Coordinates of C-alpha atoms and ligand atoms in Angstrom, one line a residue:
M7 CA 118.3 116.0 76.9
K8 CA 115.6 114.7 74.9
P9 CA 114.7 110.7 75.0
A10 CA 116.0 108.4 72.0
A11 CA 113.3 107.7 69.6
F12 CA 110.2 104.7 71.2
D13 CA 107.0 103.6 69.6
Y14 CA 104.2 103.8 72.2
V15 CA 101.0 102.1 72.5
A16 CA 98.3 102.5 75.0
A17 CA 97.1 99.5 76.4
E18 CA 93.2 99.6 77.1
T19 CA 93.4 96.1 78.7
L20 CA 95.7 94.1 81.2
D21 CA 95.9 91.6 78.4
E22 CA 96.9 94.1 75.7
A23 CA 99.5 95.4 78.1
V24 CA 101.1 91.9 78.5
S25 CA 100.7 91.1 74.5
A26 CA 102.6 94.3 73.8
L27 CA 105.5 93.6 76.7
A28 CA 105.9 90.1 75.4
R29 CA 106.0 91.0 71.8
A30 CA 109.0 93.6 73.0
G31 CA 110.9 90.6 73.8
G32 CA 112.5 92.2 76.5
D33 CA 112.9 95.8 74.8
G34 CA 109.6 97.2 76.2
K35 CA 108.6 99.3 78.9
I36 CA 105.8 99.9 81.2
L37 CA 104.7 103.6 81.6
A38 CA 102.9 104.3 84.6
G39 CA 103.4 107.8 86.6
G40 CA 106.0 108.2 84.5
Q41 CA 108.1 110.5 86.9
S42 CA 110.8 108.0 87.3
L43 CA 111.0 106.2 83.5
V44 CA 110.8 110.4 81.4
P45 CA 113.9 111.1 83.1
M46 CA 115.6 107.9 82.5
L47 CA 114.7 108.3 79.2
N48 CA 115.6 111.6 78.5
F49 CA 119.2 111.2 80.1
R50 CA 119.3 108.3 77.8
L51 CA 119.9 105.9 80.6
L52 CA 116.9 103.6 78.6
R53 CA 116.4 103.0 75.3
P54 CA 113.4 101.1 75.2
S55 CA 111.8 100.0 71.8
I56 CA 108.6 100.6 72.5
L57 CA 106.8 102.3 75.5
I58 CA 103.3 100.4 76.8
D59 CA 100.9 103.3 78.4
I60 CA 99.0 101.4 80.8
N61 CA 97.1 104.4 82.6
R62 CA 94.1 103.7 80.8
I63 CA 93.4 99.9 81.8
R64 CA 90.6 100.4 84.4
D65 CA 90.7 98.4 88.0
L66 CA 94.0 98.8 88.2
G67 CA 93.6 102.1 90.3
H68 CA 91.4 100.6 93.2
V69 CA 92.1 100.6 97.5
D70 CA 90.0 98.2 98.6
A71 CA 90.1 96.1 101.6
T72 CA 88.7 92.7 102.8
A73 CA 88.4 91.2 106.3
D74 CA 92.8 90.2 106.2
V75 CA 94.0 92.8 104.3
V76 CA 94.1 95.6 101.7
R77 CA 94.2 95.8 98.3
I78 CA 96.0 98.6 96.3
G79 CA 95.9 98.6 91.9
A80 CA 98.8 98.7 90.6
L81 CA 97.9 102.4 89.3
T82 CA 97.3 103.8 92.6
R83 CA 98.4 107.5 92.8
H84 CA 100.6 108.5 95.7
H85 CA 98.6 110.7 96.2
A86 CA 95.3 108.4 96.3
L87 CA 97.0 106.5 99.2
E88 CA 97.9 109.9 101.0
T89 CA 94.5 110.5 101.3
S90 CA 92.3 107.1 101.2
P91 CA 90.3 107.2 104.4
L92 CA 90.6 102.6 104.2
I93 CA 94.3 103.4 104.2
K94 CA 94.3 105.6 107.1
A95 CA 92.0 103.2 109.2
H96 CA 93.8 100.0 108.3
L97 CA 97.4 101.0 107.7
P98 CA 98.0 104.2 109.1
I99 CA 101.8 104.3 108.8
M100 CA 101.5 104.3 105.4
T101 CA 99.1 107.4 105.2
A102 CA 102.3 108.9 107.3
A103 CA 104.8 107.6 105.0
M104 CA 103.2 108.9 101.6
Q105 CA 103.7 112.5 103.4
H106 CA 107.4 111.9 102.7
V107 CA 107.0 111.1 99.1
A108 CA 108.5 113.8 96.7
H109 CA 106.3 116.7 96.1
L110 CA 102.1 117.1 95.2
A111 CA 103.3 117.2 91.6
V112 CA 105.0 114.0 91.3
R113 CA 102.5 112.5 94.2
N114 CA 99.6 113.3 92.0
R115 CA 101.2 111.1 88.8
G116 CA 103.6 108.1 90.7
T117 CA 101.6 105.4 90.9
I118 CA 102.5 102.5 94.0
G119 CA 103.0 100.0 90.7
G120 CA 105.6 102.4 89.5
S121 CA 107.1 102.7 93.0
L122 CA 107.7 99.0 93.7
S123 CA 109.3 98.1 90.1
H124 CA 111.4 101.2 89.7
A125 CA 112.7 99.8 93.6
D126 CA 114.6 103.0 94.5
P127 CA 117.1 102.0 97.6
A128 CA 115.8 105.2 99.6
A129 CA 111.9 105.0 98.3
E130 CA 109.2 104.5 101.1
L131 CA 106.5 102.2 99.1
P132 CA 109.2 99.3 98.3
M133 CA 109.7 100.0 102.3
M134 CA 106.5 99.6 103.5
A135 CA 105.7 96.5 101.3
V136 CA 108.9 94.9 103.3
L137 CA 107.9 96.8 106.6
L138 CA 104.2 95.0 105.9
D139 CA 104.8 91.7 104.9
A140 CA 103.0 92.7 101.5
K141 CA 102.2 90.3 98.4
I142 CA 102.8 91.8 94.9
K143 CA 100.7 90.3 92.3
I144 CA 102.5 89.7 89.0
R145 CA 101.1 88.9 85.3
S146 CA 102.6 87.9 82.2
L147 CA 101.1 86.3 78.7
H148 CA 101.9 83.0 80.9
G149 CA 99.3 83.9 84.0
R150 CA 100.2 84.7 87.6
R151 CA 102.1 84.7 90.1
V152 CA 102.4 86.7 93.6
A153 CA 106.1 87.5 94.9
E154 CA 106.4 88.4 98.5
A155 CA 107.9 91.5 98.8
R156 CA 110.9 90.2 101.1
C157 CA 112.1 88.4 98.2
F158 CA 110.8 91.1 95.1
F159 CA 113.9 93.3 95.6
T160 CA 116.7 91.9 95.0
G161 CA 119.6 95.1 94.6
S162 CA 119.5 99.3 93.6
L163 CA 116.6 99.8 91.1
T164 CA 116.2 95.7 90.4
T165 CA 114.1 93.4 91.0
D166 CA 112.7 89.9 91.0
L167 CA 110.1 91.1 88.1
K168 CA 110.9 89.5 84.6
D169 CA 111.3 91.7 81.6
D170 CA 107.6 90.5 80.5
E171 CA 105.7 90.9 84.1
I172 CA 103.5 93.8 84.9
V173 CA 102.6 94.2 88.7
T174 CA 99.0 94.7 89.1
D175 CA 98.2 94.7 92.5
V176 CA 99.5 94.4 96.1
E177 CA 98.2 93.1 99.3
F178 CA 99.0 94.2 102.3
P179 CA 97.8 92.8 105.6
R180 CA 95.9 95.2 107.7
L181 CA 97.1 96.1 110.8
L182 CA 95.5 94.6 113.7
P183 CA 93.7 96.9 116.1
N184 CA 95.9 98.0 118.7
T185 CA 99.1 98.0 116.7
G186 CA 101.8 100.6 118.3
W187 CA 103.7 102.4 114.5
A188 CA 105.4 105.4 114.0
F189 CA 107.4 106.2 111.0
E190 CA 110.4 108.4 110.9
E191 CA 112.6 110.0 107.9
V192 CA 115.2 112.7 107.5
A193 CA 115.5 114.1 103.8
R194 CA 117.8 116.9 103.2
R195 CA 115.1 119.1 102.0
A196 CA 111.5 118.4 101.9
G197 CA 110.5 116.5 99.1
D198 CA 113.5 114.8 98.6
F199 CA 114.7 111.4 98.8
A200 CA 115.4 109.8 102.4
L201 CA 118.8 110.0 103.4
A202 CA 117.5 107.4 105.6
A203 CA 113.6 106.1 107.0
V204 CA 112.4 103.9 109.6
G205 CA 109.1 102.2 110.0
V206 CA 107.8 100.1 113.3
T207 CA 105.0 98.3 114.2
M208 CA 104.7 96.3 117.3
S209 CA 101.9 95.2 119.7
V210 CA 101.4 94.7 123.0
H211 CA 101.4 91.2 125.0
N212 CA 101.3 91.2 129.0
G213 CA 103.3 94.2 129.0
T214 CA 105.9 93.5 126.6
A215 CA 106.8 94.0 122.8
D216 CA 105.2 91.2 120.5
R217 CA 105.0 90.7 116.7
V218 CA 107.5 93.7 116.6
R219 CA 108.7 94.6 113.2
I220 CA 111.3 97.3 111.9
G221 CA 112.1 98.5 108.3
M222 CA 114.5 101.2 106.7
T223 CA 115.1 102.3 103.4
G224 CA 118.5 105.1 102.2
V225 CA 120.7 102.6 104.0
G226 CA 121.1 99.8 101.6
E227 CA 120.9 98.9 98.0
T228 CA 117.3 97.3 99.1
P229 CA 115.2 98.0 102.2
L230 CA 115.4 95.9 104.7
R231 CA 114.2 94.5 108.0
A232 CA 116.1 94.7 111.2
S233 CA 115.8 91.1 112.3
E234 CA 118.0 91.1 114.8
A235 CA 116.7 94.4 116.1
E236 CA 113.5 92.7 116.0
G237 CA 113.6 89.8 118.1
L238 CA 115.8 91.8 120.9
L239 CA 113.0 93.7 121.5
A240 CA 110.1 91.1 121.3
G241 CA 109.1 89.7 124.7
K242 CA 110.5 92.4 126.5
A243 CA 109.1 96.2 128.0
V244 CA 111.1 98.1 125.3
D245 CA 112.4 100.5 128.2
A246 CA 115.8 102.3 127.6
Q247 CA 118.4 99.5 127.8
A248 CA 116.4 97.8 125.4
L249 CA 116.1 100.3 123.1
E250 CA 119.9 101.1 123.3
A251 CA 120.3 97.7 122.1
A252 CA 117.9 97.6 119.3
A253 CA 119.6 100.8 117.8
S254 CA 122.8 99.7 118.3
A255 CA 122.0 96.3 116.5
I256 CA 120.5 98.1 113.9
E257 CA 123.5 100.6 113.9
A258 CA 126.1 97.4 113.8
A259 CA 123.9 95.5 110.8
V260 CA 123.8 98.3 108.0
E261 CA 126.0 99.1 105.4
P262 CA 125.2 102.7 103.7
N263 CA 126.6 104.0 100.9
T264 CA 128.6 107.4 101.2
D265 CA 127.4 109.3 98.1
L266 CA 126.6 113.1 97.0
H267 CA 124.1 113.8 99.8
A268 CA 125.7 111.9 103.2
S269 CA 128.2 109.6 104.3
A270 CA 127.7 106.0 105.3
D271 CA 128.7 107.3 108.4
Y272 CA 126.4 109.7 108.7
R273 CA 123.3 107.0 107.0
R274 CA 124.5 105.0 110.2
F275 CA 124.5 107.4 112.9
L276 CA 120.7 108.5 111.7
V277 CA 119.5 105.4 111.2
G278 CA 120.5 104.3 114.7
A279 CA 118.7 108.0 116.0
L280 CA 115.8 108.0 113.8
A281 CA 115.2 103.8 114.9
R282 CA 115.1 105.0 118.4
R283 CA 112.5 107.5 118.1
A284 CA 110.7 105.4 116.2
I285 CA 110.5 102.5 118.4
S286 CA 109.9 104.5 120.7
V287 CA 106.6 105.8 119.3
A288 CA 105.5 102.9 118.4
W289 CA 105.8 101.2 121.8
Q290 CA 103.9 104.4 123.6
R291 CA 101.0 103.8 120.9
A292 CA 101.1 100.2 121.4
C293 CA 100.5 100.8 125.4
G294 CA 97.4 103.3 124.1
A295 CA 99.7 106.1 125.0
Ligands
FAD313 C1 111.1 115.3 92.0 C2 111.3 113.3 92.3 C3 111.0 113.4 93.5 C4 111.0 112.3 94.3 N1 111.0 111.7 95.2 C5 110.6 110.4 95.8 C6 111.0 110.6 96.8 O1 111.1 111.0 98.2 N2 110.4 108.8 97.4 C7 109.9 107.9 96.4 O2 109.6 106.9 96.9 N3 110.1 108.4 95.3 C8 110.2 109.8 94.8 N4 110.1 109.7 93.8 C9 109.5 109.1 92.2 C10 108.6 108.9 92.0 O3 107.7 108.1 93.4 C11 108.2 108.2 90.9 O4 106.5 107.9 90.9 C12 108.3 106.5 91.4 O5 109.6 105.9 92.0 C13 107.9 105.6 89.7 O6 106.4 105.6 90.0 P1 106.0 106.2 88.1 O7 104.6 105.5 88.3 O8 106.1 107.3 87.7 O9 106.6 104.9 87.3 P2 107.3 105.3 86.2 O10 107.9 106.4 86.0 O11 105.9 105.3 84.8 O12 107.9 104.1 86.4 C14 108.9 103.5 86.6 C15 110.1 102.1 86.3 O13 108.5 100.8 86.5 C16 108.0 100.6 85.7 N5 106.5 100.4 85.9 C17 106.4 101.1 85.8 N6 104.5 100.2 86.7 C18 104.7 99.0 86.2 C19 103.7 98.0 86.7 N7 102.8 98.4 87.0 N8 104.6 96.7 86.3 C20 105.6 96.7 86.2 N9 106.4 97.9 85.7 C21 106.3 98.8 86.0 C22 108.6 101.1 84.2 O14 108.6 100.6 83.0 C23 110.1 101.9 85.2 O15 110.6 100.9 83.9 C24 110.8 111.3 93.0 C25 110.5 111.5 91.8 C26 110.3 112.8 91.2 C27 110.5 113.3 90.1

């Protein structure tokens, strides 16, 4: 199918883009990498009156780091994240996760701002944002605001973004030295969306797990944190018993959907198995193994 007719503007600046979006009165759409938007237009699941292309705006494609955070511009392509030495040094779990995102052709165009705004419930970057407590920076004609990633994703393909708002940057706190991490995913074929994926970061304090974070995608309407399992592991050595308790808590907490690709039961089984693996690898890395 072909999309319904729309107007098109190629914004040269952020001010131009937010003005055009405000003028559209809720009927405009930002065009970033187009990897999710264009199929939705072609299937006529969306019929915006105007597309506001942000690809010509300078300074939205940066990756830089301060002492505390890595700042990623909304137009940064997935492939740039996958290959960035800065990301590898400060957020190695993201480098690992990006290798599971789609195929190279899609990673060459898709952007972090598009992925977070699109909010696919099986996507990797929204899960990274929730796992790593990212802050999402947002602009509209009325000014700027910052959204905590944990509050940003409100449902499947639904976020806290208003019709007239644009994501400009995402700030990820750098992983502290000696942080153990792991990312585990199962998809039907390489490049497909995850059936389930789990990301874990933790450190070791006095021989026990500390600052434990567990994120999941593909097993709910939004990316999730496994808060109960995080609490069960904190302050304990990660032995077989602790691992089993955490994985069981995760299996009990999730409410996956059955769809064309997998049953809810299979997804629940998968997320438990992936959590066992990811927690174990993160612990070993944190212990310096
Ligand atoms: C074959 C295929 C396989 C894929 N597999 C995966 C996968 O395994 N994992 C995965 O995570 N993704 C996957 N994707 C999706 C891909 O990562 C997309 O690139 C991403 O979801 C959307 O990014 P985009 O830049 O292309 O956004 P677009 O398609 O341009 O936009 C998507 C939505 O976000 C809005 N938007 C875009 N940028 C902004 C912004 N800065 N501020 C506000 N709103 C904005 C748009 O208006 C639109 O509603 C796949 C896509 C394809 C085609």
